[in-house]
Amino acid sequence: MAKMTLEELRNLRASKQKSLQKRSIEGKEGQIIIGMGTCGIAAGAKTVLDAFLSELDAKGITNISVTQTGCMGLCHVEPTVEVVVPNMPDVIYGNVDAKVAKQIVQDHLIDHKLVSDHVFDRPAADIYVKDGDK
Amino acid sequence: MAFRNYILVCGGTGCESSRADDIYKNLIAECEAQGVKDEVQIVKTGCFGFCEQGPIVKILPEDSFYVQVKPEDAKELISEHIIKGREVTRLLYNKDKSHKHAQVEEIEFYQKQFRIVLRNCGFIDPEKIDEYIARDGYSALEKVLFDMTPDEIIGELKTSGLRGRGGAGFPTWMKWNFTKMAENDQKFVVCNADEGDPGAYMDRSTLEGDPHTVLEAMTICGKAIGANQGYIYIRAEYPLAIHRLEVAMEQAREYGLLGKDILGSGFDFDIEIRLGAGAFVCGEETALLQSIEGFRGMPQPRPPFPAVKGLWQKPTCINNVETWANIPVIINKGGAWFQKIGTADSHGTKVFALTGKIKNSGLVEVPMGTTLREIVFDVGGGIANGKEFKAVQTGGPSGGVITKENLDTPIDFGGLQKIGSMMGSGGMIVMDEDDCIVDVAKFYLNFTVDESCGKCAPCRIGGRSLLNILEKITNGKGTQRDIDNIHSIGLAMRKGSLCALGQTAPNPILSSLKYFPEEYKAHIEEKRCPAGKCKKLISYSINVDKCIGCTACARKCPVGAISGERKQAHIIDQAACIKCGACLVACKFGAVEVH
Ligand SMILES: Cc1cc2nc3c(=O)[nH]c(=O)nc-3n(C[C@H](O)[C@H](O)[C@H](O)COP(=O)(O)O)c2cc1C
Ligand code: SF4
Ligand code: SF4
Ligand code: FES
């Protein structure tokens, strides 16, 4: 995109705000967000990313995008993965490895079940008011 | 079929110990009894980081957060919440839901974590500028470019009460104002991303997770003080942060948010990255500027301060990464909003990197004035492996220890100083009963001695002498005179060093000496290390009455110091033993003893 004017920036923000809220980018219905800070990568987030990509491929799932984000602050359970898909609550999984990634694809995405023992949360997530809520 | 509800039962150690497992079983049984087994999935999770209020049960998708749940409550949770769809108010943490959107002061009470700096970390894709923009990104820049004068920008900072997060806590608005007042045709904006204290990684994570916030903030500063060029000084050993910054700068330039005539406002500003080689002293602002200019990174006497004569002798405004990350939020929400968070002495939040013997190590952002107890025990989940809390080192190699007695001191700039530590950049290293306080002090001193630039004699020679004394003490050769010497050398360093590295290097020793005199005494008078850490003062031996001759220790010993026949008591050759402790861990019968 070329340089923007004030007007264009505001329009872009307005349009992206909606899509970020719904977290549905470019025709995708859901998102797998992998914590790729240094801590996550050191703990194997790259392998997890690859595992998700290949497993989604293998299962023929095309409406889920895999993206990265920074450190979620849950360094003790890295690698962490947030799964945001329709009809399921948003969940953060911790201690994810390639095997758990496969399980998430099968259980969470296909069978609509949470993967026990790997569910974590942003620390006390509902006790602070999220920035966008007010 | 999809489930209607998901019940998350905390399976962390804290909640487990208060019968979370019974809750889990009862919930399953109740779901079955009340006929909703197929509609609800019950899941055990990791620690919610809120152990003090445990056991925790959270029900999705309503996001109801139940605390102090008892196994007997399972029935009601199912019949009320799941079947009738009514929350069980008496168990809710936030009992009055309508208050959820009340003013800051009220909500603050409920908040342990409050994210300003890390607002986007772990939420947006740092390599997509659109996601940053969607979260109000660059709207503060819009505001300052089109609707605010430089004085109004600085006035907003003044109202906010923001103090620098790089360590010294200097009021940010004053720094900006000095740089603005300095007359010159060229000025610079610098971001200090050197972050080199042991155990600290707040700034790195911020840059990795949300690089645009720093770019936006620096541009705002440029507008406020009249600068058109910024530099980010970052260590080469942070490749991911550098990469994300480069991507972000590229995207910002493409969108016209960096470079010439930003958003058609006529204002030009651009940023370059300068790599540091990872010397701790280069985080000191004057040394950092020397390093950017291509000289050896050595601190310079102040005044003149960088605000008057900085980079290439031009007025320069230098701030820390975390300081920068606060700026766009302050501009967007107003200084008055920010000012209400925290304490009278320090406003806003602070990011800490919790490491050491803590259960949930990680990054936490809490309002200023949160107590150490809340950080360590609520957010951090307490000490790992059920050990006893001993102390926390804050402020890294310039700071000191905080002990049990001071756990309830509200943490802000002034509060920490009062108890002999300091805020520093925000590393928090938690120690348990197995850590030797003298050894920890030695660790930090070793670091500062290594990192001293060598310019001043008190720092260069004093640091080394202090280290020698600690070596002596941990080797069991210390005397009472050494303690006196520590005090006088420490004083000389504090008074005679040019920069804060030398001035504060004695802090870890002085503060541990103040709070744990008996531990120094044990090393000096009894030649004993109570924590069993100092190798010269301990010995391992095998208790013949307990040893069953399983040979486990002998097989683990890396130097073959253990001998003995199978099923016969084993023995350690003290001359050969290197005191690695492997046998202690290996023995399942408690036969290996430390003295
Ligand atoms: C030895 C030494 C190391 C320092 N390291 C850093 C550092 O890594 N990052 C930082 O932001 N400030 C560091 N500082 C503090 C800076 O000198 C300066 O106070 C800070 O960059 C000012 O920014 P602020 O006002 O936003 O805190 C260090 C100071 C000393 C004496
Ligand atoms: S106090 Fe130490 S690090 Fe600082 S300038 Fe002097 S010698 Fe260098
Ligand atoms: S402490 Fe280490 S070296 Fe000494 S006996 Fe035990 S295993 Fe061997
Ligand atoms: S163990 Fe349940 S909240 Fe920490």
XYZ file of N, CA, C and O and ligand atoms in Angstrom, chain B residues 540 542 553 556-562 572-574 576-584 592, ligand 3:
100
model
N 29.933 -34.261 51.726
C 28.915 -35.301 51.588
C 29.429 -36.566 52.254
O 30.618 -36.882 52.177
N 28.075 -40.774 53.574
C 27.005 -41.762 53.507
C 26.776 -42.355 54.891
O 27.713 -42.806 55.557
N 24.175 -44.348 43.921
C 25.031 -43.164 44.022
C 26.343 -43.377 43.274
O 26.814 -42.499 42.559
N 26.141 -42.799 39.680
C 25.929 -41.407 39.264
C 27.160 -40.531 39.470
O 27.311 -39.498 38.831
N 28.032 -40.907 40.403
C 29.170 -40.045 40.734
C 30.068 -39.848 39.510
O 30.581 -40.806 38.956
N 30.243 -38.590 39.075
C 31.007 -38.358 37.844
C 32.501 -38.605 37.993
O 33.200 -38.748 36.991
N 33.005 -38.636 39.243
C 34.449 -38.805 39.409
C 34.804 -40.127 40.086
O 35.947 -40.347 40.479
N 33.842 -40.987 40.227
C 34.118 -42.305 40.816
C 34.601 -42.237 42.249
O 35.456 -43.030 42.667
N 34.066 -41.272 43.017
C 34.546 -41.109 44.390
C 33.861 -42.057 45.371
O 34.236 -42.128 46.533
N 32.848 -42.778 44.899
C 32.105 -43.635 45.826
C 32.476 -45.095 45.595
O 32.467 -45.582 44.459
N 32.329 -42.475 50.700
C 32.791 -41.428 49.778
C 34.239 -41.073 50.093
O 34.589 -40.804 51.238
N 35.058 -41.069 49.061
C 36.447 -40.643 49.206
C 36.474 -39.116 49.182
O 36.310 -38.495 48.128
N 36.640 -38.516 50.361
C 36.525 -37.061 50.470
C 37.537 -36.325 49.595
O 37.265 -35.230 49.113
N 38.585 -37.175 46.684
C 38.222 -37.225 45.267
C 36.914 -36.478 44.985
O 36.680 -36.002 43.881
N 36.061 -36.369 45.998
C 34.722 -35.802 45.802
C 34.782 -34.349 45.334
O 35.526 -33.543 45.888
N 34.033 -34.034 44.290
C 33.981 -32.648 43.803
C 32.716 -31.920 44.269
O 32.406 -30.817 43.824
N 31.955 -32.562 45.147
C 30.771 -31.947 45.767
C 29.729 -31.480 44.751
O 29.220 -30.361 44.834
N 29.446 -32.346 43.828
C 28.460 -31.974 42.815
C 27.046 -32.238 43.299
O 26.088 -31.696 42.754
N 26.893 -33.084 44.304
C 25.564 -33.349 44.845
C 24.770 -34.412 44.098
O 23.618 -34.691 44.440
N 25.369 -35.017 43.084
C 24.631 -36.006 42.293
C 24.202 -37.197 43.139
O 23.100 -37.733 42.978
N 25.052 -37.598 44.079
C 24.727 -38.766 44.905
C 23.533 -38.480 45.810
O 22.695 -39.342 46.059
N 23.468 -37.239 46.280
C 22.376 -36.858 47.167
C 21.034 -37.041 46.453
O 20.075 -37.560 47.003
N 22.602 -40.446 51.821
C 23.650 -39.455 51.571
C 23.305 -38.194 52.359
O 22.189 -37.693 52.289
S 28.968 -35.178 45.653
Fe 29.325 -35.728 43.517
S 31.522 -36.107 43.470
Fe 30.982 -36.157 45.620
S 30.554 -38.295 46.036
Fe 28.587 -37.370 45.511
S 28.380 -37.749 43.331
Fe 30.543 -38.062 43.822
